[in-house]
mmCIF file of C-alpha atoms and ligand atoms in Angstrom:
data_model
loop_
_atom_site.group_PDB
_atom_site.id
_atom_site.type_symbol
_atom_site.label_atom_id
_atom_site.label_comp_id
_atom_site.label_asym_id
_atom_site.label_seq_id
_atom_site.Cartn_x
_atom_site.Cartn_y
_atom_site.Cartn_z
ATOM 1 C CA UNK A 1 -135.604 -112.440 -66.212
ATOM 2 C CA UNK A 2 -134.256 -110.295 -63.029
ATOM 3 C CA UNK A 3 -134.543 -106.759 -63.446
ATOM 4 C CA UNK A 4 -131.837 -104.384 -63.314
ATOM 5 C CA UNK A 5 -132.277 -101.951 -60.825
ATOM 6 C CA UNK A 6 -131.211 -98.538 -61.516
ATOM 7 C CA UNK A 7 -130.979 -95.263 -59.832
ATOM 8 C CA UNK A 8 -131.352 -92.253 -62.819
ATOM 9 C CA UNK A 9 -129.294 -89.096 -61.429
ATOM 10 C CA UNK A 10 -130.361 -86.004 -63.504
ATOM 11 C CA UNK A 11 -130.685 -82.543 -64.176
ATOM 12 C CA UNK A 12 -133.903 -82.002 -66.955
ATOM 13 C CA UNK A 13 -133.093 -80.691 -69.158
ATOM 14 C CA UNK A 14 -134.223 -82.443 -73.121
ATOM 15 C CA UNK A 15 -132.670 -85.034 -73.654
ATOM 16 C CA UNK A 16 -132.642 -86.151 -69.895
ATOM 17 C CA UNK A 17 -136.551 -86.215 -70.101
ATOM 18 C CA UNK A 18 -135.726 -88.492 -73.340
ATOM 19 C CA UNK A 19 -133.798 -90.801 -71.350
ATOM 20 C CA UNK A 20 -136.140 -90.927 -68.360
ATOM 21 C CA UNK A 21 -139.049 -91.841 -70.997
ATOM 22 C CA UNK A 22 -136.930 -94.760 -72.363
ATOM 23 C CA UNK A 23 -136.642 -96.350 -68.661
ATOM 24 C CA UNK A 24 -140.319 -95.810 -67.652
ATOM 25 C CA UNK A 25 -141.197 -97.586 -71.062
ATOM 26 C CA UNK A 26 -138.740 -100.362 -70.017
ATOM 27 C CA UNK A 27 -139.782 -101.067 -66.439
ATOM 28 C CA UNK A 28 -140.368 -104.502 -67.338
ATOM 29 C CA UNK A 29 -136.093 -104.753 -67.408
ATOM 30 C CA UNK A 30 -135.843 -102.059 -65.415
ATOM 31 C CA UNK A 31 -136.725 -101.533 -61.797
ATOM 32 C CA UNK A 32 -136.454 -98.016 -61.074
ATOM 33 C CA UNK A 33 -135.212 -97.681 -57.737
ATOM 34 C CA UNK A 34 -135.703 -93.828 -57.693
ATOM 35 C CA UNK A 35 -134.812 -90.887 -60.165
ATOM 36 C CA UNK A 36 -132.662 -87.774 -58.131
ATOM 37 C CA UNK A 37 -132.094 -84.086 -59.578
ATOM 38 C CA UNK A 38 -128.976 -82.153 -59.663
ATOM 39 C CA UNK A 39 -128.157 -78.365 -60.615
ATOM 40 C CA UNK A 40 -126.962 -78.407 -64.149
ATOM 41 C CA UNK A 41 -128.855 -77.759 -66.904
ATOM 42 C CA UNK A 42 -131.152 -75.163 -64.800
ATOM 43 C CA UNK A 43 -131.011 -74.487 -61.457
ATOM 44 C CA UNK A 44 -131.996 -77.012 -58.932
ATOM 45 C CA UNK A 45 -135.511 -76.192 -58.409
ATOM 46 C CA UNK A 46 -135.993 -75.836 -61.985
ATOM 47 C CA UNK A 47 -134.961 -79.753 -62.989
ATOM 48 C CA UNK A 48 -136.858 -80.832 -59.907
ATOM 49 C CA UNK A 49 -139.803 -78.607 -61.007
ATOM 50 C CA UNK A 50 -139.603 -80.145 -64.426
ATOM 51 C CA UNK A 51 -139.415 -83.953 -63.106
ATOM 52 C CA UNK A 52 -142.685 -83.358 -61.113
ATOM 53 C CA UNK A 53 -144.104 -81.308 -63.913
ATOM 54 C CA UNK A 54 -143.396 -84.705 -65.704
ATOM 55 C CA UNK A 55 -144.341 -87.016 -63.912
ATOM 56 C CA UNK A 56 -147.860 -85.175 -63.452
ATOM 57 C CA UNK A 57 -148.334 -84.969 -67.312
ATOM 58 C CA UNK A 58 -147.493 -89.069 -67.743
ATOM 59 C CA UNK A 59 -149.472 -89.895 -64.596
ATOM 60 C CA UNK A 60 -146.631 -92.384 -64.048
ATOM 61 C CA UNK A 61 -144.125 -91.579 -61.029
ATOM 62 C CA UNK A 62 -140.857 -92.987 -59.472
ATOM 63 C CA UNK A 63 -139.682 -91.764 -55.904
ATOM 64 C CA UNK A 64 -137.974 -88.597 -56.366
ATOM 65 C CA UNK A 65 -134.724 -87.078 -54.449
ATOM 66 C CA UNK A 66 -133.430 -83.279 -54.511
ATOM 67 C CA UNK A 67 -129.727 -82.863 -55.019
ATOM 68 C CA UNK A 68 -127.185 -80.680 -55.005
ATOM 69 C CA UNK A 69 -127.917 -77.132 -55.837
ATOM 70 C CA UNK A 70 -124.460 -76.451 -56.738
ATOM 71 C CA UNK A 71 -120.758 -77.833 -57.679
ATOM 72 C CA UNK A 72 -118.786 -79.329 -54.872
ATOM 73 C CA UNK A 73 -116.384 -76.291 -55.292
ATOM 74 C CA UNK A 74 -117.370 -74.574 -59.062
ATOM 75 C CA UNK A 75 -120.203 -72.150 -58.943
ATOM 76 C CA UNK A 76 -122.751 -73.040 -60.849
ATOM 77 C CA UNK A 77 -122.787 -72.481 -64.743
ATOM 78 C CA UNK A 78 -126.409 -73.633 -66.272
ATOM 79 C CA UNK A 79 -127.033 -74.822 -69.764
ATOM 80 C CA UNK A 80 -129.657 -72.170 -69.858
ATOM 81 C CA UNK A 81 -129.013 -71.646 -73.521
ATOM 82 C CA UNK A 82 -129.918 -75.070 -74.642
ATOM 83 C CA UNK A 83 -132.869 -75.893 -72.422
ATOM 84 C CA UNK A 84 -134.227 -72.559 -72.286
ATOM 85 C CA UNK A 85 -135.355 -70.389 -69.025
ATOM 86 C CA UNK A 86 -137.690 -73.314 -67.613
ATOM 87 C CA UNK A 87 -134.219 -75.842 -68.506
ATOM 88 C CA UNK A 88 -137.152 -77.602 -70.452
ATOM 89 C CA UNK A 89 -138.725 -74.983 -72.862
ATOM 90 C CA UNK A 90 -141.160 -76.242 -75.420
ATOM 91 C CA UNK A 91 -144.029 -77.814 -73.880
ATOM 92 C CA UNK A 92 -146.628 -76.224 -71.557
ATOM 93 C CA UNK A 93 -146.942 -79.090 -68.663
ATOM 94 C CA UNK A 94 -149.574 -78.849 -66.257
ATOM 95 C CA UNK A 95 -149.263 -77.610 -62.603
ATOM 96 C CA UNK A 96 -147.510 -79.722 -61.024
ATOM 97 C CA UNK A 97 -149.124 -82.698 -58.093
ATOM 98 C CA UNK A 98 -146.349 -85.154 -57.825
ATOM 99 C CA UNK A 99 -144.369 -84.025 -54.790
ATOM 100 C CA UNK A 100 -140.817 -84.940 -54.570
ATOM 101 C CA UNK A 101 -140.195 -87.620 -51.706
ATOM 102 C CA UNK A 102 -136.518 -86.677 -50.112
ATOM 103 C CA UNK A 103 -134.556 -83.723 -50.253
ATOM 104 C CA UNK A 104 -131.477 -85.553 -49.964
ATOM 105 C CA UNK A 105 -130.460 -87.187 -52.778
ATOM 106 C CA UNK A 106 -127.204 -88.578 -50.716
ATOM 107 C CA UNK A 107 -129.269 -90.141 -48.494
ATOM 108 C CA UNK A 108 -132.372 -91.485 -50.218
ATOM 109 C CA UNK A 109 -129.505 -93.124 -52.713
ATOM 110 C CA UNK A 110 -127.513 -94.895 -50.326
ATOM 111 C CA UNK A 111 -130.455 -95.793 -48.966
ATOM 112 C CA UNK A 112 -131.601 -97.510 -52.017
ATOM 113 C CA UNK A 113 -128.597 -99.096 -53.077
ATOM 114 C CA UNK A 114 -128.025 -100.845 -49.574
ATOM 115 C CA UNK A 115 -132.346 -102.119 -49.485
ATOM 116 C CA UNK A 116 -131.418 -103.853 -52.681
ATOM 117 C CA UNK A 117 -129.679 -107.423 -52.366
ATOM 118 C CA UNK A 118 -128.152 -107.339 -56.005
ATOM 119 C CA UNK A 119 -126.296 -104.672 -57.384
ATOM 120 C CA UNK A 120 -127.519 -101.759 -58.916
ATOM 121 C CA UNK A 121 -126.556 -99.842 -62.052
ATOM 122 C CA UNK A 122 -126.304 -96.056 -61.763
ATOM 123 C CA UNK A 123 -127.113 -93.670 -64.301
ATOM 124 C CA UNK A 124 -125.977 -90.207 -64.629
ATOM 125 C CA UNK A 125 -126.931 -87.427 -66.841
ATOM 126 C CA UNK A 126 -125.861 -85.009 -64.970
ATOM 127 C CA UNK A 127 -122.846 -83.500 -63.890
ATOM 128 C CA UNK A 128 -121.885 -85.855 -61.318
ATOM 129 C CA UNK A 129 -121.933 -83.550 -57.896
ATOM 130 C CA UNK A 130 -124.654 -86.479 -56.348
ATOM 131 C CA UNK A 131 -123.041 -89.457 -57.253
ATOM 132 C CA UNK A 132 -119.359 -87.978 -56.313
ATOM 133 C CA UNK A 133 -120.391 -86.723 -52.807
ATOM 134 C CA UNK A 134 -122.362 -90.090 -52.838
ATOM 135 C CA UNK A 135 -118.865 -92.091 -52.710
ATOM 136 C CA UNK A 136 -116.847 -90.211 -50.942
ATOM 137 C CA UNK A 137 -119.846 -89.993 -48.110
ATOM 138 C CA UNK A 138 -120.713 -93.443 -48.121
ATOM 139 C CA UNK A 139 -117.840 -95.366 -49.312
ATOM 140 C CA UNK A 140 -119.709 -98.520 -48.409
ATOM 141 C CA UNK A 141 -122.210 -98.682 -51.318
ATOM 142 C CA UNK A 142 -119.652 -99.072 -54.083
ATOM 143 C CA UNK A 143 -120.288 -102.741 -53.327
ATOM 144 C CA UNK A 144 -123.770 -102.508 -54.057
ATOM 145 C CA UNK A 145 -123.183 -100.471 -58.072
ATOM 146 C CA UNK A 146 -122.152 -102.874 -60.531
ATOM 147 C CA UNK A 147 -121.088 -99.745 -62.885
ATOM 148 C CA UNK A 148 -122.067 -96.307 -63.175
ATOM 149 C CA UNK A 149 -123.845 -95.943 -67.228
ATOM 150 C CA UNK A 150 -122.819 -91.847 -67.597
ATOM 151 C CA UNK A 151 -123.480 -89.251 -70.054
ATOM 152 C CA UNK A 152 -120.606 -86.979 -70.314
ATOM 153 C CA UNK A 153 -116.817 -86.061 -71.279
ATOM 154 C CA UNK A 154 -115.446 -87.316 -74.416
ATOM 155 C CA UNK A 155 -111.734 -88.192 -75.527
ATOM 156 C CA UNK A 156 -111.387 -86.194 -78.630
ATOM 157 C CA UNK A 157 -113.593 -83.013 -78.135
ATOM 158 C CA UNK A 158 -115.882 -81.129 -76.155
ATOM 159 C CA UNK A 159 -118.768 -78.600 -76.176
ATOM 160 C CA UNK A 160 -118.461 -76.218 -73.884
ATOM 161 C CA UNK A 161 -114.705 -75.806 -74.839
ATOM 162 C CA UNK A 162 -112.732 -77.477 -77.407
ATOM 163 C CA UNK A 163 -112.029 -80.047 -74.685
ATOM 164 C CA UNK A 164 -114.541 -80.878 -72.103
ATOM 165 C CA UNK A 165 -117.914 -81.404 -72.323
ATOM 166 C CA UNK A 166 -120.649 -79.457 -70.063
ATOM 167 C CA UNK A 167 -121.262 -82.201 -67.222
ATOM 168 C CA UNK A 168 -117.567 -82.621 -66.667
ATOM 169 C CA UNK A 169 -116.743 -79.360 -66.672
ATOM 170 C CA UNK A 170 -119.470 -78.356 -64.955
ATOM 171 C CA UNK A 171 -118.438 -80.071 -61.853
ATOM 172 C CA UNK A 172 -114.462 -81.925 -62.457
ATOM 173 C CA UNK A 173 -114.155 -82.469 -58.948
ATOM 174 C CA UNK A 174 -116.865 -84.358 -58.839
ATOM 175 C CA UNK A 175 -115.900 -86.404 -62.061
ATOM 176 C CA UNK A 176 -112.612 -87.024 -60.757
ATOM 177 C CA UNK A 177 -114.372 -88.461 -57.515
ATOM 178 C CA UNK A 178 -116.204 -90.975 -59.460
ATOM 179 C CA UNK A 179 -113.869 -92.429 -62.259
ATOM 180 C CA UNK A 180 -111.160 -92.338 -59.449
ATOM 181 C CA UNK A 181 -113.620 -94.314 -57.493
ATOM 182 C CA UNK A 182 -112.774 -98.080 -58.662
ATOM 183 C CA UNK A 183 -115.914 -98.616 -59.426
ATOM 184 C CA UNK A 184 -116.514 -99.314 -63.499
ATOM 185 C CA UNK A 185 -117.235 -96.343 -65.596
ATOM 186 C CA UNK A 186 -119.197 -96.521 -68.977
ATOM 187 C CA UNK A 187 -118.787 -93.639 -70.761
ATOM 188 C CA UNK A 188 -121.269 -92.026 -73.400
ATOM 189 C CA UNK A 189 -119.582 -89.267 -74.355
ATOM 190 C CA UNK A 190 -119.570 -87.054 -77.239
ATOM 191 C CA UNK A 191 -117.799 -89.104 -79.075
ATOM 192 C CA UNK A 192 -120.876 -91.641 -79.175
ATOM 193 C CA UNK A 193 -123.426 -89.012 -78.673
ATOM 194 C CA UNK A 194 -123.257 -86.802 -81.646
ATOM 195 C CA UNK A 195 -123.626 -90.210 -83.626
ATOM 196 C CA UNK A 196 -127.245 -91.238 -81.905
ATOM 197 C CA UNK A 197 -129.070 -87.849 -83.189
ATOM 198 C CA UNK A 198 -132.257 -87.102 -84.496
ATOM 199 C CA UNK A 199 -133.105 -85.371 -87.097
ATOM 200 C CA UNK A 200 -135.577 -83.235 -88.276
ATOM 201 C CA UNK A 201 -137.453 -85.719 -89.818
ATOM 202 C CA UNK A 202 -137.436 -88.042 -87.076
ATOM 203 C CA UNK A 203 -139.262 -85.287 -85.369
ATOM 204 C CA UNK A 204 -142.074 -84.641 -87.918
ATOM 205 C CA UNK A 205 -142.368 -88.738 -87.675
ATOM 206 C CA UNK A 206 -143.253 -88.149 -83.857
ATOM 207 C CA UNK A 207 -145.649 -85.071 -84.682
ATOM 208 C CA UNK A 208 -147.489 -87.514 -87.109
ATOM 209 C CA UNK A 209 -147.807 -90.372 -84.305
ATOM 210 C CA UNK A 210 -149.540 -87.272 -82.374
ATOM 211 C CA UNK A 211 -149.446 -89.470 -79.471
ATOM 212 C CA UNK A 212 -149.794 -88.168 -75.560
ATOM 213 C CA UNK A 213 -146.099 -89.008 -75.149
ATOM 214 C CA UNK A 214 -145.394 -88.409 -78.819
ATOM 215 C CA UNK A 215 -146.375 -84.838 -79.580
ATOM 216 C CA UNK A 216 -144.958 -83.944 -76.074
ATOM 217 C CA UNK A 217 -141.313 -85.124 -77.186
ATOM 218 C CA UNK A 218 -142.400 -83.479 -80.863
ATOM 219 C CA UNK A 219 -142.465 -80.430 -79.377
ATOM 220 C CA UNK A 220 -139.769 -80.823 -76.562
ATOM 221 C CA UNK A 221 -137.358 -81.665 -79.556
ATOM 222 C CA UNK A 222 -138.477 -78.892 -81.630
ATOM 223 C CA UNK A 223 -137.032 -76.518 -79.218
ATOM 224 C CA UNK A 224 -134.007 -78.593 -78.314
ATOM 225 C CA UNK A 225 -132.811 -78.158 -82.047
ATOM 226 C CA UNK A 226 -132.966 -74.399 -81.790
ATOM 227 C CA UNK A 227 -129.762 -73.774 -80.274
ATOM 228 C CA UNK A 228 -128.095 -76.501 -82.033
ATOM 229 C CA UNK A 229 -129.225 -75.057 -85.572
ATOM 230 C CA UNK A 230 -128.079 -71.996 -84.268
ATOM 231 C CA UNK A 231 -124.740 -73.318 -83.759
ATOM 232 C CA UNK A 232 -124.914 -75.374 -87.259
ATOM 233 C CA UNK A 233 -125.256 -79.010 -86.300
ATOM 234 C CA UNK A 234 -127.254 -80.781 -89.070
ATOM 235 C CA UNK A 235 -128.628 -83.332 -86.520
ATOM 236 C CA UNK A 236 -129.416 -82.829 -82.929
ATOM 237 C CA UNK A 237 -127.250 -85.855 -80.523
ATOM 238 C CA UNK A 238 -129.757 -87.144 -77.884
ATOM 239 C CA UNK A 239 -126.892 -87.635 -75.306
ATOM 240 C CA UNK A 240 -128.457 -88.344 -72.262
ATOM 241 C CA UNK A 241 -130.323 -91.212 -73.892
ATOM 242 C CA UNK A 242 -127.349 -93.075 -74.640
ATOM 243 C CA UNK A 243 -126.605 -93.974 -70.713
ATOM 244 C CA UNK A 244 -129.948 -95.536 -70.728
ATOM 245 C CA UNK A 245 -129.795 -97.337 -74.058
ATOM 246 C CA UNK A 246 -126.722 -99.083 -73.127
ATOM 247 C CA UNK A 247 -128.120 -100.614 -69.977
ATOM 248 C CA UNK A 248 -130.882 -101.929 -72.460
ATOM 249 C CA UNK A 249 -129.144 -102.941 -75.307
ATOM 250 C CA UNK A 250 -125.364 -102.744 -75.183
ATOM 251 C CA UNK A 251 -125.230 -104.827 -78.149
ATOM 252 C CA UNK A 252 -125.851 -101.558 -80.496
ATOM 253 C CA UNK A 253 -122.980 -99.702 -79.248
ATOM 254 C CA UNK A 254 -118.744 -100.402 -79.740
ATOM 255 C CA UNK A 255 -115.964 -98.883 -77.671
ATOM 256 C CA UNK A 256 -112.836 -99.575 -75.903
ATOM 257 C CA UNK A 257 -111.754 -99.933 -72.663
ATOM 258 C CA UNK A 258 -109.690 -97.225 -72.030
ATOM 259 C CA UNK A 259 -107.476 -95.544 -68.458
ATOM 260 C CA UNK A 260 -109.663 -91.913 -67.858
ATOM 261 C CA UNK A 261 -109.001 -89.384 -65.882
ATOM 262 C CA UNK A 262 -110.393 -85.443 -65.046
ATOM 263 C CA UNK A 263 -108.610 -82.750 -65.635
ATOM 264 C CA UNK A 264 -109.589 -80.331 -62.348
ATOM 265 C CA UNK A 265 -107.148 -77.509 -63.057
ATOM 266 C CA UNK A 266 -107.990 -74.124 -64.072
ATOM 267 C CA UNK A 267 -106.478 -74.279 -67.484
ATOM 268 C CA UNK A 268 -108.260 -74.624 -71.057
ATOM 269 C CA UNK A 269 -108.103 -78.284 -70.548
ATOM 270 C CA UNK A 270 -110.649 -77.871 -67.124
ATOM 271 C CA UNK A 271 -113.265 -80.746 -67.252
ATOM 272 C CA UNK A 272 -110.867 -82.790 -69.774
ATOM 273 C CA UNK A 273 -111.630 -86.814 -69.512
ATOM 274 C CA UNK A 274 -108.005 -87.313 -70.546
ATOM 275 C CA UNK A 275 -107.595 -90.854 -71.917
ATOM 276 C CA UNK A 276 -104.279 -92.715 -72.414
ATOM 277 C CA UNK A 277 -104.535 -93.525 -75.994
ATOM 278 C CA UNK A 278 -100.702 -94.936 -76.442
ATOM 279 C CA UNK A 279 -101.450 -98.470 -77.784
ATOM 280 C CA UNK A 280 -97.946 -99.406 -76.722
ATOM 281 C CA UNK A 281 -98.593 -99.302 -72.929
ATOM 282 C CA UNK A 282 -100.527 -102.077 -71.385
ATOM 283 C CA UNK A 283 -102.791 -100.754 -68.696
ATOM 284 C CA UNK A 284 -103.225 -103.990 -66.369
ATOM 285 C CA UNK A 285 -106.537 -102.099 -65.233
ATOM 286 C CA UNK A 286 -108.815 -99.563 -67.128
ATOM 287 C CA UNK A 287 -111.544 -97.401 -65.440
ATOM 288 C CA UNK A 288 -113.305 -96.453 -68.242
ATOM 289 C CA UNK A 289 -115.569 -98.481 -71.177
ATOM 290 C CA UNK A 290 -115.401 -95.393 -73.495
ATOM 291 C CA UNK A 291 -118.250 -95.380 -76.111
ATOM 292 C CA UNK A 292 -116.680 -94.648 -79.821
ATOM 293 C CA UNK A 293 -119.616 -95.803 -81.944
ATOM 294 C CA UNK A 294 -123.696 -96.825 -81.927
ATOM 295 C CA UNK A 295 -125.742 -98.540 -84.464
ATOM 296 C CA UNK A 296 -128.201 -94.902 -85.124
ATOM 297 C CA UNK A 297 -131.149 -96.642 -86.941
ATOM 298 C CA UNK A 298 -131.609 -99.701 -83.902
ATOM 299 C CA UNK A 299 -131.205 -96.607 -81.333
ATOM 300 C CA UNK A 300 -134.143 -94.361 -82.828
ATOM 301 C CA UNK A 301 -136.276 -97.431 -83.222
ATOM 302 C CA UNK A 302 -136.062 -98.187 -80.011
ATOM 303 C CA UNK A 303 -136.258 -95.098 -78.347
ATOM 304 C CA UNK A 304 -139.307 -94.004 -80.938
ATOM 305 C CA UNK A 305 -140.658 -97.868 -79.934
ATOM 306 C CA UNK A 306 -140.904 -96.777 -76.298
ATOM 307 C CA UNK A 307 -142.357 -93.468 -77.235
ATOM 308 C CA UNK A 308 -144.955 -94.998 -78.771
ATOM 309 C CA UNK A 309 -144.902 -97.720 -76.022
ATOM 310 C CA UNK A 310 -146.083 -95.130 -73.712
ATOM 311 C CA UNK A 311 -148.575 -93.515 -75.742
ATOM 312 C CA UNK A 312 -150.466 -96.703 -75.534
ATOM 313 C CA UNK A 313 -150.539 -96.687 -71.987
ATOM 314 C CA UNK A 314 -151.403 -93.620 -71.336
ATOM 315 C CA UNK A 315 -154.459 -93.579 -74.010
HETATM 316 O O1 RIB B 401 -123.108 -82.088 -72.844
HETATM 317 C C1 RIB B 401 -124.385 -82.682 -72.870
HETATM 318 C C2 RIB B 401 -124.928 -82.811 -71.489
HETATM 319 O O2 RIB B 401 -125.127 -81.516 -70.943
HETATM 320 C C3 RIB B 401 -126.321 -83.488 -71.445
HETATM 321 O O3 RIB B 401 -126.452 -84.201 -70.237
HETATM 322 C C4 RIB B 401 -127.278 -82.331 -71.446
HETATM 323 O O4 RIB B 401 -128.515 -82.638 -70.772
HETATM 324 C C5 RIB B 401 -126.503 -81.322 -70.645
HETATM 325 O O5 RIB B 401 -126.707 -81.618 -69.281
HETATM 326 CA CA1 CA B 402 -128.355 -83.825 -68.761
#
């Protein structure tokens, strides 16, 4: 079966490293084109430092790009209080020896999406500064994406205000660029993402396996449920893992096709995906697959499946 080629657009950060581990365990669907960094979670430097940190500890690599350090026009605002001072507390990685391989992200993705004769899928976990200067730079790959598979926003409420959720509002112009762009959004947002969690004891099950890959995300996780304990969630959403699951299984997920856009105004509502939920108005085109719902048990088994798939090869 042709693989899908993706591009993974990212800003490590947890549960990005969770998502990057379920494509490199699924490169037999999967051809990684190239996985780029962006400031979000940590600074720039940081999330590229952890992706080579990474990659060194796996001994498995993909060509890496450098991103934007900053919002197009927001300063930056990190998610240092999740992900901790290193944006991926937890886990002592080695020094790193995997250098990255472009400091353009721009560049080194256009540059993969045109080499490729199919289309591509892109995925974001990031707020989307790379993939919105990406369009509105080079206007001629939206032929070559055949959707962009996103972590972030959510139509009924947000995290880092009541209303938007950190990688929109960490960058709205940026958003607005990309589901203004024509080119098919699908959504995980929080409204999906606080329903594929793991729990504590999903964790211990990972400390048991005490694989190389395994006890790595063990303790990875361990720290990544501070903050959210702190805050009181009972279970801790693995969002970023979502906008790779769906390119592998879309079957385990439901949502609806909805008309999206950003809110990029300086009000409460900043970073808002605002969705026109009137079921009496017939949108002849939606931008956005929003995803409402996910089958929890089939997403931990296969993310814990390509854990595990991992610790195998790297034995
Ligand atoms: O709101 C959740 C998002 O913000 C995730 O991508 C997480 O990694 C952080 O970037
Ligand atoms: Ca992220």
């Amino acid at each position: 079966m042709q693989k899908i080629n993706v591009l993974i657009d990212c800003d490590p950060g947890h549960d990005d490293v969770m998502a990057i581990l379920l494509a490199l365990a699924n490169r037999d669907k999967l051809n990684i084109l190239g996985v780029s960094t962006v400031a979000g979670n940590q600074t720039l430097d940081k999330v590229t430092l952890n992706v080579r940190k990474l990659y060194t500890y796996l001994g498995i690599k993909t060509p890496i790009a450098v991103g934007m350090e900053r919002p197009i026009i927001r300063e930056l605002k990190t998610g240092d209080f999740v992900h901790g001072e290193s944006g991926l507390d937890g886990f002592e990685f080695p020094e790193p020896t995997v250098e990255a391989d472009s400091t353009n992200a721009i560049i080194f993705m256009r540059e993969k999406l045109l080499s490729c004769h199919e289309k591509s899928v892109l995925i974001a976990t990031g707020p989307l500064t790379n993939v919105g200067l990406l369009l509105r730079t080079f206007p001629e790959v939206k032929d070559k994406i055949e959707y962009i598979s996103l972590m972030g926003g959510s139509i009924f409420k947000g995290n880092v205000t009541p209303f938007a959720e950190y990688n929109i509002y960490a960058d709205p112009e940026a958003a607005h660029i990309v589901f203004n762009s024509g080119i098919p959004i699908v959504m995980s947002g929080l409204d999906v993402t606080h329903k594929a969690y793991i729990t504590n004891e999903d964790i211990l099950e990972l400390e048991r396996i005490d694989g190389k890959v395994t006890r790595m995300c063990a303790k990875l996780l361990k720290f990544f449920t501070k903050f959210h304990t702190n805050e009181g969630y009972k279970n801790f959403p693995l969002h970023d893992v979502c906008a790779v699951m769906y390119v592998l299984n879309k079957d385990i997920f439901e949502g609806q096709n909805l008309l999206v856009d950003i809110d990029t105004s300086d009000t409460m509502h900043r970073g808002r995906t605002a969705a026109d939920l009137r079921e009496w108005v017939i949108h002849e085109n939606t931008n956005t697959l929003a995803l409402l719902d996910v089958d929890r048990e089939k997403f931990i088994h296969d993310l814990f499946a390509a854990f595990i798939k991992l610790d195998k090869e790297l034995i």
